[in-house]
Structures are given as C-alpha cells and as structure tokens.
mmCIF file of C-alpha atoms and ligand atoms in Angstrom:
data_model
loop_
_atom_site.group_PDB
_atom_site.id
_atom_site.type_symbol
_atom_site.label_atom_id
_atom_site.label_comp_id
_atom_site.label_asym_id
_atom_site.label_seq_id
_atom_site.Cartn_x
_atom_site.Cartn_y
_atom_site.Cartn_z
ATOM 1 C CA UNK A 1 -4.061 -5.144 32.757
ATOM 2 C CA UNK A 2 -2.426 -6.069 29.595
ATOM 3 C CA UNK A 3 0.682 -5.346 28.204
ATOM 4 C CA UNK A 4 1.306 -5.161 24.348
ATOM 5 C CA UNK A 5 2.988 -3.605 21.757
ATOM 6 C CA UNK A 6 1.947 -0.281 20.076
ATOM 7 C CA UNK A 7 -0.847 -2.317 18.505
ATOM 8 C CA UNK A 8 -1.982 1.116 16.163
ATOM 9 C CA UNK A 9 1.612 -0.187 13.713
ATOM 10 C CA UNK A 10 1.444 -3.716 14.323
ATOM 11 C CA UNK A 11 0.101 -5.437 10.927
ATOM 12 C CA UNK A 12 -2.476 -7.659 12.161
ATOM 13 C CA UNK A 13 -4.340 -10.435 9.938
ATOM 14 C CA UNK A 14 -6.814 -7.994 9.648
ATOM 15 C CA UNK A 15 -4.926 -5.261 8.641
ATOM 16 C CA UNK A 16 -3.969 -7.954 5.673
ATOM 17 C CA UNK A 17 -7.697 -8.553 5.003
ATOM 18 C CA UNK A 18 -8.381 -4.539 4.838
ATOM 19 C CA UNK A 19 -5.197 -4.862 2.081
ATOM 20 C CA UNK A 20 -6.657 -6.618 -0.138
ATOM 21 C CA UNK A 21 -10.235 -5.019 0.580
ATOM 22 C CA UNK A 22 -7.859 -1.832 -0.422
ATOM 23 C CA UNK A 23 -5.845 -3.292 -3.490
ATOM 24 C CA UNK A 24 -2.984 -3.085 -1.921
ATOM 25 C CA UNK A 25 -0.164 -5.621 -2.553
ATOM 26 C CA UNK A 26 1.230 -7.465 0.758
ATOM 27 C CA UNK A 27 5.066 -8.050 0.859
ATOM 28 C CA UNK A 28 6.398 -10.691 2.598
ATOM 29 C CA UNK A 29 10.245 -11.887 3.331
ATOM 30 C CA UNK A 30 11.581 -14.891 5.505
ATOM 31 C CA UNK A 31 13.772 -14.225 8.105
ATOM 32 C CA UNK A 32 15.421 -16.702 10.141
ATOM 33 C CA UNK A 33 17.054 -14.785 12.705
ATOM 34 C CA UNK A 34 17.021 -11.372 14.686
ATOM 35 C CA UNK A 35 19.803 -9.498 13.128
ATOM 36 C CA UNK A 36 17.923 -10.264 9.704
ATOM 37 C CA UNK A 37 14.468 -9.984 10.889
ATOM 38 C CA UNK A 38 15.250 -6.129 12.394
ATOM 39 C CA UNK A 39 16.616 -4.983 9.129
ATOM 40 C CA UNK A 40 13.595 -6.564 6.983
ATOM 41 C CA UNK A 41 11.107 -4.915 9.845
ATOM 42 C CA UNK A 42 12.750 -1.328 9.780
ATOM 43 C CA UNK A 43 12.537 -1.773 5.901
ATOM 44 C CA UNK A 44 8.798 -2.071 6.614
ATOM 45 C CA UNK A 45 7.910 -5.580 4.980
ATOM 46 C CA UNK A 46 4.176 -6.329 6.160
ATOM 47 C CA UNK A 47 4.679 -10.170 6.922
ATOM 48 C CA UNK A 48 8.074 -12.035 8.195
ATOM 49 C CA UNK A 49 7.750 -15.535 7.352
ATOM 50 C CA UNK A 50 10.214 -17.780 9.553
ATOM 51 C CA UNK A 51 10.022 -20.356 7.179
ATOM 52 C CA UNK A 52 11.229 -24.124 6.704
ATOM 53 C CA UNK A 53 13.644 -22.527 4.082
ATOM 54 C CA UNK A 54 15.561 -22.439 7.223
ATOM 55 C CA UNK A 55 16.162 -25.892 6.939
ATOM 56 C CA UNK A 56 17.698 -25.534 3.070
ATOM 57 C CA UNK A 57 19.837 -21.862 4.020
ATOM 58 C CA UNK A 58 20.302 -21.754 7.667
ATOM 59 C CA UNK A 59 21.257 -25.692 8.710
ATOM 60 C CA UNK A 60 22.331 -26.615 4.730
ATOM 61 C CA UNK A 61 19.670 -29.591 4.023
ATOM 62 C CA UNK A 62 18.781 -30.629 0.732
ATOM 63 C CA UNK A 63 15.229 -30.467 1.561
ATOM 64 C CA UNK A 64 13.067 -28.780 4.080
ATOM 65 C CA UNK A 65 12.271 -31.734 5.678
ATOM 66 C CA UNK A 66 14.759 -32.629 8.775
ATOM 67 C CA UNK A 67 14.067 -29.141 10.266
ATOM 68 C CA UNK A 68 12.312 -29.786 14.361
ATOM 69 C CA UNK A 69 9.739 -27.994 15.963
ATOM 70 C CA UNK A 70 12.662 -27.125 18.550
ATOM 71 C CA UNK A 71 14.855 -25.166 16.093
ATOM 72 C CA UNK A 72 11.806 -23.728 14.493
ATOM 73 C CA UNK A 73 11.112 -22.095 17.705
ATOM 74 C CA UNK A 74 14.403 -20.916 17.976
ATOM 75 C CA UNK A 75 14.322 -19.249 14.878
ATOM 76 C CA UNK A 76 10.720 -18.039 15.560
ATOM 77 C CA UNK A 77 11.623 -16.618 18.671
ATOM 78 C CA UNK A 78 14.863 -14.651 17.440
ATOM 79 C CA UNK A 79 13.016 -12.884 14.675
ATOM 80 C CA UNK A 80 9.904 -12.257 17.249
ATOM 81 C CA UNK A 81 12.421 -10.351 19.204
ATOM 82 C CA UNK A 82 13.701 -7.915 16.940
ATOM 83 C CA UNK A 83 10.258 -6.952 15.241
ATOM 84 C CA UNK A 84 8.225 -4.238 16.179
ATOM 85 C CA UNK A 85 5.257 -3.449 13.166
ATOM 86 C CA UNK A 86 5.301 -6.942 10.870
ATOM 87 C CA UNK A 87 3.072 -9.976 11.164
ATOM 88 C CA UNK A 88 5.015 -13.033 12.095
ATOM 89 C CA UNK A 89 4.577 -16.609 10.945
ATOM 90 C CA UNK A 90 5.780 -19.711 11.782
ATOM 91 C CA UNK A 91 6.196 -22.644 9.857
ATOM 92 C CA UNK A 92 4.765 -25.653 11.396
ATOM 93 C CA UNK A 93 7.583 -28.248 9.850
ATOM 94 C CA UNK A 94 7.038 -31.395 8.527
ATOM 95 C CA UNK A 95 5.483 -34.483 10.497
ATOM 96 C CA UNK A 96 4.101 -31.887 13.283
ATOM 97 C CA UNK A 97 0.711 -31.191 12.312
ATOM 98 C CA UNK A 98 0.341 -33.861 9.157
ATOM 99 C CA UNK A 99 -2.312 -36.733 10.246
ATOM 100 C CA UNK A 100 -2.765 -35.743 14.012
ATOM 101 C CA UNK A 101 -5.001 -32.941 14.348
ATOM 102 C CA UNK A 102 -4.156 -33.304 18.167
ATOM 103 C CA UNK A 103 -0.016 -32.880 17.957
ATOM 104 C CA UNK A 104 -1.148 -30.093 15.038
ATOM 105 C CA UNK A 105 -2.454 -28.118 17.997
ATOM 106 C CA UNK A 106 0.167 -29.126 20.361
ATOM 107 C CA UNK A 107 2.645 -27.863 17.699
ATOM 108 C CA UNK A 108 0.942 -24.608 16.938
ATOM 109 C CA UNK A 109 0.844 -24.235 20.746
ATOM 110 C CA UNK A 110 4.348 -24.412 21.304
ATOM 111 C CA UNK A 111 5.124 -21.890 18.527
ATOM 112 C CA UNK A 112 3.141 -19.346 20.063
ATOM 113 C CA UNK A 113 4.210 -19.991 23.618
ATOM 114 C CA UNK A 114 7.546 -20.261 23.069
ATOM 115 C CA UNK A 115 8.218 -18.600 20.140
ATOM 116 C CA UNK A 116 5.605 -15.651 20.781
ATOM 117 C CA UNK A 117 4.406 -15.629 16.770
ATOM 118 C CA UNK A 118 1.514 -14.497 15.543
ATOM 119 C CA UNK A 119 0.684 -16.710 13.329
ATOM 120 C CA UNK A 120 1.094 -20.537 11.643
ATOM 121 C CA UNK A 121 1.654 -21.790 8.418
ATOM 122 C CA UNK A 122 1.011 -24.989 7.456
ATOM 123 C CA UNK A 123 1.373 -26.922 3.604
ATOM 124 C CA UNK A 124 -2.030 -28.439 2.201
ATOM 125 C CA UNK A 125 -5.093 -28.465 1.549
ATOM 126 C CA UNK A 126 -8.264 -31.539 2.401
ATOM 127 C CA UNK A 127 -5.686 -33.725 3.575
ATOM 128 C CA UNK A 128 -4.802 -31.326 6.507
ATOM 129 C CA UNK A 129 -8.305 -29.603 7.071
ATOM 130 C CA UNK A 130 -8.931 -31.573 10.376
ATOM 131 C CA UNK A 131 -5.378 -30.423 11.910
ATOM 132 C CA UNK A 132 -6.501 -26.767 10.629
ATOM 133 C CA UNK A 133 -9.853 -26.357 12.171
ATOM 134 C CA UNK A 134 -8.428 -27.731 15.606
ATOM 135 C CA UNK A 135 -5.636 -25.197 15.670
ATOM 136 C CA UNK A 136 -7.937 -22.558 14.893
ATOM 137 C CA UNK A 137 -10.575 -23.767 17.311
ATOM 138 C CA UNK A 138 -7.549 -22.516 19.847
ATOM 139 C CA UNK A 139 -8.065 -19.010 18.331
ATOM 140 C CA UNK A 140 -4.727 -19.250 16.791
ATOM 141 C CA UNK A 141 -4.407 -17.801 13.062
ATOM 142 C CA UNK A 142 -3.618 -20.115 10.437
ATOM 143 C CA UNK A 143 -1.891 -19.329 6.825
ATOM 144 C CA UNK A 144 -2.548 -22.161 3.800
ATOM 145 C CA UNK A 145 0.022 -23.105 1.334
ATOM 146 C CA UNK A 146 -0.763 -24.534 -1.773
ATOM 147 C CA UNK A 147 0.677 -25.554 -5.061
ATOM 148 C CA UNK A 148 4.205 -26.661 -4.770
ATOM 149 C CA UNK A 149 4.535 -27.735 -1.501
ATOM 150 C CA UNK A 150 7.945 -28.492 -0.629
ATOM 151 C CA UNK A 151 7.163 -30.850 2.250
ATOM 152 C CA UNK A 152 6.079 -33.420 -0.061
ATOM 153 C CA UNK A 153 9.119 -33.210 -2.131
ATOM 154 C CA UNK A 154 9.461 -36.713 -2.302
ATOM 155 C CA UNK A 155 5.390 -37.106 -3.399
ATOM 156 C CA UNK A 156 6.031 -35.282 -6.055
ATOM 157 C CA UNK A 157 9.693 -36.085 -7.333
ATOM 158 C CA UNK A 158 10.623 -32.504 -8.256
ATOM 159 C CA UNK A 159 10.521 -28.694 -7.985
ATOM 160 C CA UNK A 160 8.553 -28.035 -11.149
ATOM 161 C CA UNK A 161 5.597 -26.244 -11.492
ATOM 162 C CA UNK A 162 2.444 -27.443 -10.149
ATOM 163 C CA UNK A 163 -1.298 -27.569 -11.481
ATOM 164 C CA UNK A 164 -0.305 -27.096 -14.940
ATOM 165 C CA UNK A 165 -3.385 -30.110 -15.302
ATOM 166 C CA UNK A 166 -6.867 -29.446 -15.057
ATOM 167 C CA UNK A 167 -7.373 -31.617 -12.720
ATOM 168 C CA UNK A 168 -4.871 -30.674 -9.808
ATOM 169 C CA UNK A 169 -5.825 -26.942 -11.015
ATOM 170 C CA UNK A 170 -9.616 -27.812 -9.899
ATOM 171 C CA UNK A 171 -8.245 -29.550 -6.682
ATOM 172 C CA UNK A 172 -6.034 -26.463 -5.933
ATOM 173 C CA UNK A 173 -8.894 -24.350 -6.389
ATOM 174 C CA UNK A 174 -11.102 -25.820 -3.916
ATOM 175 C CA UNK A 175 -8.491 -26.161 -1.192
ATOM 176 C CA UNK A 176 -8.487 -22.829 -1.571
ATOM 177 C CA UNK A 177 -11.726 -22.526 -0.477
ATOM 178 C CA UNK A 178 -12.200 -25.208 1.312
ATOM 179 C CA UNK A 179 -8.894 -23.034 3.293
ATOM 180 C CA UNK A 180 -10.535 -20.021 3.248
ATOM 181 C CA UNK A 181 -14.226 -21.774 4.704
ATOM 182 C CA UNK A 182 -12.138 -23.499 7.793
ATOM 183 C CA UNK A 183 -10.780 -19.950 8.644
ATOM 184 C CA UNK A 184 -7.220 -19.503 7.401
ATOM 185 C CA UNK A 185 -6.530 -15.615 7.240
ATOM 186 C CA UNK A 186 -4.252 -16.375 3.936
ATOM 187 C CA UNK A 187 -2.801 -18.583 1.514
ATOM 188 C CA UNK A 188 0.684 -19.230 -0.094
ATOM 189 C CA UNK A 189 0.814 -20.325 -3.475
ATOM 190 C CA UNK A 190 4.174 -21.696 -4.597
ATOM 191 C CA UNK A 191 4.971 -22.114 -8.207
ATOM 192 C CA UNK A 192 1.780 -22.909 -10.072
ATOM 193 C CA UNK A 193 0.510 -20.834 -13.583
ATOM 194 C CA UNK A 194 0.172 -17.339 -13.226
ATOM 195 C CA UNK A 195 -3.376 -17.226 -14.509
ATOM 196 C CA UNK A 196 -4.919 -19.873 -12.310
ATOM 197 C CA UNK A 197 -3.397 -18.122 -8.902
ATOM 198 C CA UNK A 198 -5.035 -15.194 -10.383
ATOM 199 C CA UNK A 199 -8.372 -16.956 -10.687
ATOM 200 C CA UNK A 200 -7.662 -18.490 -6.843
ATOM 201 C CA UNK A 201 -6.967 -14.890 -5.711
ATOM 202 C CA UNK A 202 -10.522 -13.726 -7.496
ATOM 203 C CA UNK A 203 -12.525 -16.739 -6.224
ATOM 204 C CA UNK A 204 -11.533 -16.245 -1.737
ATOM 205 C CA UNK A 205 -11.649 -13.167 0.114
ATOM 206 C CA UNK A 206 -8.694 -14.006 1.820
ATOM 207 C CA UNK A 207 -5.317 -12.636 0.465
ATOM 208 C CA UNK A 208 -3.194 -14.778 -1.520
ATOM 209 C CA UNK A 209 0.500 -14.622 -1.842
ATOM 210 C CA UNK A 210 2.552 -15.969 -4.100
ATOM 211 C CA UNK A 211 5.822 -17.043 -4.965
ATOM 212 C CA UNK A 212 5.959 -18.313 -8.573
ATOM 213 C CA UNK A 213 2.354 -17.535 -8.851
ATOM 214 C CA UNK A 214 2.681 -13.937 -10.952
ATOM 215 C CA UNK A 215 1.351 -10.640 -10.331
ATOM 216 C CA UNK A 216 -2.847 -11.560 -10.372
ATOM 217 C CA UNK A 217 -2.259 -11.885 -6.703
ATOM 218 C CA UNK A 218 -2.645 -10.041 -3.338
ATOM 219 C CA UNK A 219 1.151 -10.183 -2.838
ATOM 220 C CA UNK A 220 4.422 -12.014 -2.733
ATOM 221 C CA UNK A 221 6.945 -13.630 -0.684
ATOM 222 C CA UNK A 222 10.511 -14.027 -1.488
ATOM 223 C CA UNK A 223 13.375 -16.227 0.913
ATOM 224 C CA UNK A 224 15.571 -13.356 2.006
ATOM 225 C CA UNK A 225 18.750 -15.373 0.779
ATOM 226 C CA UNK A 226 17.822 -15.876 -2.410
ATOM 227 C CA UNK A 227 16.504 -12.007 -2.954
ATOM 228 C CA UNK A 228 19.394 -10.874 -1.732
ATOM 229 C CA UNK A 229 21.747 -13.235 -3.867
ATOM 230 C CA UNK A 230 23.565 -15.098 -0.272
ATOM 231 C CA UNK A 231 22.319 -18.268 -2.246
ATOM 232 C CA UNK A 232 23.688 -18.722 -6.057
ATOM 233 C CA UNK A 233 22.879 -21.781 -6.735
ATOM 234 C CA UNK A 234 19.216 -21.775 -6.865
ATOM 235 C CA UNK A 235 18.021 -19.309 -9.925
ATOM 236 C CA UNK A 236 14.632 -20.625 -10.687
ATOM 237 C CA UNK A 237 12.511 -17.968 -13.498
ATOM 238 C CA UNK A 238 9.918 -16.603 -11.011
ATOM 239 C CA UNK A 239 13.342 -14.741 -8.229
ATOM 240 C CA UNK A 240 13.971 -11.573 -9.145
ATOM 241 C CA UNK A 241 17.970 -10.746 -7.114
ATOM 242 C CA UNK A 242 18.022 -7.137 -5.522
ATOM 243 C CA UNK A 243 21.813 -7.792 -4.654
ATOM 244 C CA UNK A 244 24.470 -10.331 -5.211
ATOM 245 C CA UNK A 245 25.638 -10.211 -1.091
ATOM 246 C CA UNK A 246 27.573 -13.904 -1.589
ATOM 247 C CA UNK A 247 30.163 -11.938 -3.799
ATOM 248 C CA UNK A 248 29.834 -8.773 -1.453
ATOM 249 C CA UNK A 249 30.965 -10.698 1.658
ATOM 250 C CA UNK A 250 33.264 -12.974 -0.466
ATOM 251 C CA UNK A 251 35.023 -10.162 -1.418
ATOM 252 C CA UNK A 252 35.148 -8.223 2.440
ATOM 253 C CA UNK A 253 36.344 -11.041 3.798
ATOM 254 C CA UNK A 254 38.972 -11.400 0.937
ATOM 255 C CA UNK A 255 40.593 -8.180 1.883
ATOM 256 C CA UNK A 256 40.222 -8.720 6.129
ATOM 257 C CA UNK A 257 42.267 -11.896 5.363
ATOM 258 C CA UNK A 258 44.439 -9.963 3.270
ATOM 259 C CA UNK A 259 44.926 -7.296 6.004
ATOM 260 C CA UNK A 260 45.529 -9.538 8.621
ATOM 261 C CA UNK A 261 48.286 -11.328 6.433
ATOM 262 C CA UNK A 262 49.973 -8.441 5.356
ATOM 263 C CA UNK A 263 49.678 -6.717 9.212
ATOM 264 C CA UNK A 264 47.690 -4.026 8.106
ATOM 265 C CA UNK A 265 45.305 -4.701 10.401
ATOM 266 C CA UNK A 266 44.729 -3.745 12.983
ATOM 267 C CA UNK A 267 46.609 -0.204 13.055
ATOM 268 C CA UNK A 268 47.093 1.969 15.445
ATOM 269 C CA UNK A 269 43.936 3.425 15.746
ATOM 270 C CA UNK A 270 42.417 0.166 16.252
ATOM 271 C CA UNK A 271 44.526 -0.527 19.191
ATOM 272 C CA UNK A 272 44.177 0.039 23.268
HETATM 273 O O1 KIV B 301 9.634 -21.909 3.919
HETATM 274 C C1 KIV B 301 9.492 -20.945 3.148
HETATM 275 O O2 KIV B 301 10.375 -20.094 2.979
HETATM 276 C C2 KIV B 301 8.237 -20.835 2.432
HETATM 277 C C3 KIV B 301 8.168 -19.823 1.329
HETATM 278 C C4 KIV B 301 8.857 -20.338 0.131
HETATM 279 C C5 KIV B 301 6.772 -19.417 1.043
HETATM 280 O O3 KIV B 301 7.324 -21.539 2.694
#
C-alpha cells in the first residue's frame, strides 16, 4: 500500500512538460522556509525552488557559495512541509555534485531522503553531464541551469550577462541539449540575451525558465525576497518588485517599538 498526497493537484514534471506542450507559462518562486513556502503554494505558484539564494538572503553571504548540503536540507525540508500542489526543487550547492558523479548521487540522495523534494537542480552544462546521468540513473529528476551560473562566481568575475559572444551562445545552446538528451525535465537560464533563450526554448522540448532570459521562454523564476522588495539592495533590469515589504515591516516594527515605549501596548484587552 502506498501512501501519497492527492497526486490529481500535485504539479508533477510532467504536468510541466504537458505546459509547455499547452503554451502555458510555468511560474516559479524560491522559498526558503515553511511559513513562506505555504503562502507561495496557496497562491498557486507551479514550482518552489529552495534555492542557494538561501545562502545570499537567509544566512547573509556575499555569494552562494558557503551554503552545506545540511542546511540545504533544512530548508528543503521546511518548505516540503508546508506544500501541498507545487513541484519542489532542491538546489544541490556548490562542491556536492561538481567532479564526483558518485557524491553527486550521494547528494541528490540525501535531499530526497531527508528533505522529501521532488526534484534537483544543479548549475552546468558538459562539465557536469557525468554527475547528471548518475543521479538520474537513481530515477531522481534533475533541473539544468545555464547561463549565469552563480556558483562559478569567481570563474567568471561578475554578475553580468552571459553569452552575449557567439561562442559561449553556441556552447550554451548545446548544453542545452546535451541537458535535455541526458534527461533533465527542465532548464534555468539566468541572465543571458533575451533572443538566444528564446532560440534555446525553440530548439529542446523541455521547458525552460528564465530569470533574465525575457519572455521567449516557457516561464520564469523570481527569489521571493527580491519580488517582494525584503532585499533593496540588489535592483538588477530583468526584477520586476510586486511590493516594497523591507519598508512595510520597517515601518510595523517602528510603531510596536513606539507602543511599547510609550505603554500603549499592551492594553487592556491584550491582558489575562
Ligand atoms: O538559487 C536560486 O535562487 C536560483 C534562481 C536564481 C534560479 O538558482
């Protein structure tokens, strides 16, 4: 006997394939934790992404880089718990799955053990193809990211767009499908010219989503801080901010502290 979730409203990879069989755009969020992850469900996003943005606005690092396996499971396993119809994925972090196809799998493993996802996502294209096919040789689903990859930050010295060249563009291209051939259900594209994502989404059957990548694309993916303007700092063209929250809860906590000085609060009504 099994036990599962109403599978019928679960968004499966396949139900993502059917999408863009359909023409009909994917959304995708990050969440990091369950509080988060419950409100961006009920919303009705198709994918949570628990991605290695945690690293930059969950822990504070400059890069996405120190982030562990360990407190990507914990963060994978607190959205898992609050989400009842989207497709999960995990972000395999850096140095877990890069040059050992064996600790790849061991990685990919532990996230769906222990974090019960429902999916991987790992940054690359040739250079990790070995580490791909053996983590989907354990039937688990795999999600590309290509373009900007923020993992190799340091590779590539900065945040600007990628594959403006021809010859990165032709590279990009064929990790694509080189991607797609292995097995991967999707791709990411970060940050690269609208017009070649749109030939990448044209030349694979998979769906692509972007970020940076323009509208010639199966869908999108936003981090849920930035959309929602927690983060200020980083206002690169391609975010479009649905809310300003840092001066929402700047300003609520403003007036609890000023209600607590002046003895406001709490009144009587907010007293046993
Ligand atoms: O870690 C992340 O949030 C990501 C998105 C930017 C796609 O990989």
């Amino acid at each position: 006997m099994s036990i599962h979730k109403e599978s019928a409203k679960r968004v499966t990879t396949h139900v993502l394939s059917e999408m863009k069989l359909k023409g009909e755009k994917i959304s995708m969020l990050t969440s990091y934790d369950y509080s988060m992850a419950l409100i961006v469900d009920r919303a009705g996003v198709d994918v949570i992404l628990v991605g290695d943005s945690a690293s930059n606005v969950m822990a504070g690092h400059e890069t996405t880089l120190p982030i562990t396996l360990d407190q990507m499971i914990y963060h994978g396993a607190s959205v898992v718990k609050a989400v009842q119809r989207a497709l999960v994925v995990v972000d395999l972090p850096f140095g877990t799955y890069q040059g050992n196809s064996k600790e790849a799998l061991n990685s990919s493993i532990r996230i769906m053990k222990e974090a019960s996802a429902d999916a991987v996502k790992l940054e690359g294209g040739r250079e990790v193809l070995e580490s791909v096919n053996r983590i989907l040789s354990a039937g688990i689903p795999v999600m590309g990211h290509l373009g900007l990859t923020p993992q190799s930050i340091h590779k590539f010295g900065t945040y600007a767009v990628r594959a403006k060249e021809d010859e990165e563009a032709e590279k990009l291209v064929e990790d694509a499908k080189l991607l797609e051939e292995a097995g991967c259900f999707a791709i990411v594209l970060e940050k690269i010219p609208a017009t070649l994502a749109a030939k990448v989404a044209q030349s694979v059957a998979i769906p692509i989503i972007g970020i940076g990548a323009g509208g010639g694309v199966d869908g999108q993916v936003l981090v849920i801080h930035d959309m929602l303007g927690i983060t200020q700092e980083f206002s690169p063209r391609f975010l479009r901010r649905y809310h300003n929250l840092f001066a929402e809860i700047q300003g609520a906590v403003e007036t609890y502290i000023g209600d607590v000085k002046s003895r406001d609060f709490p009144n009587e009504r907010e007293q046993y």
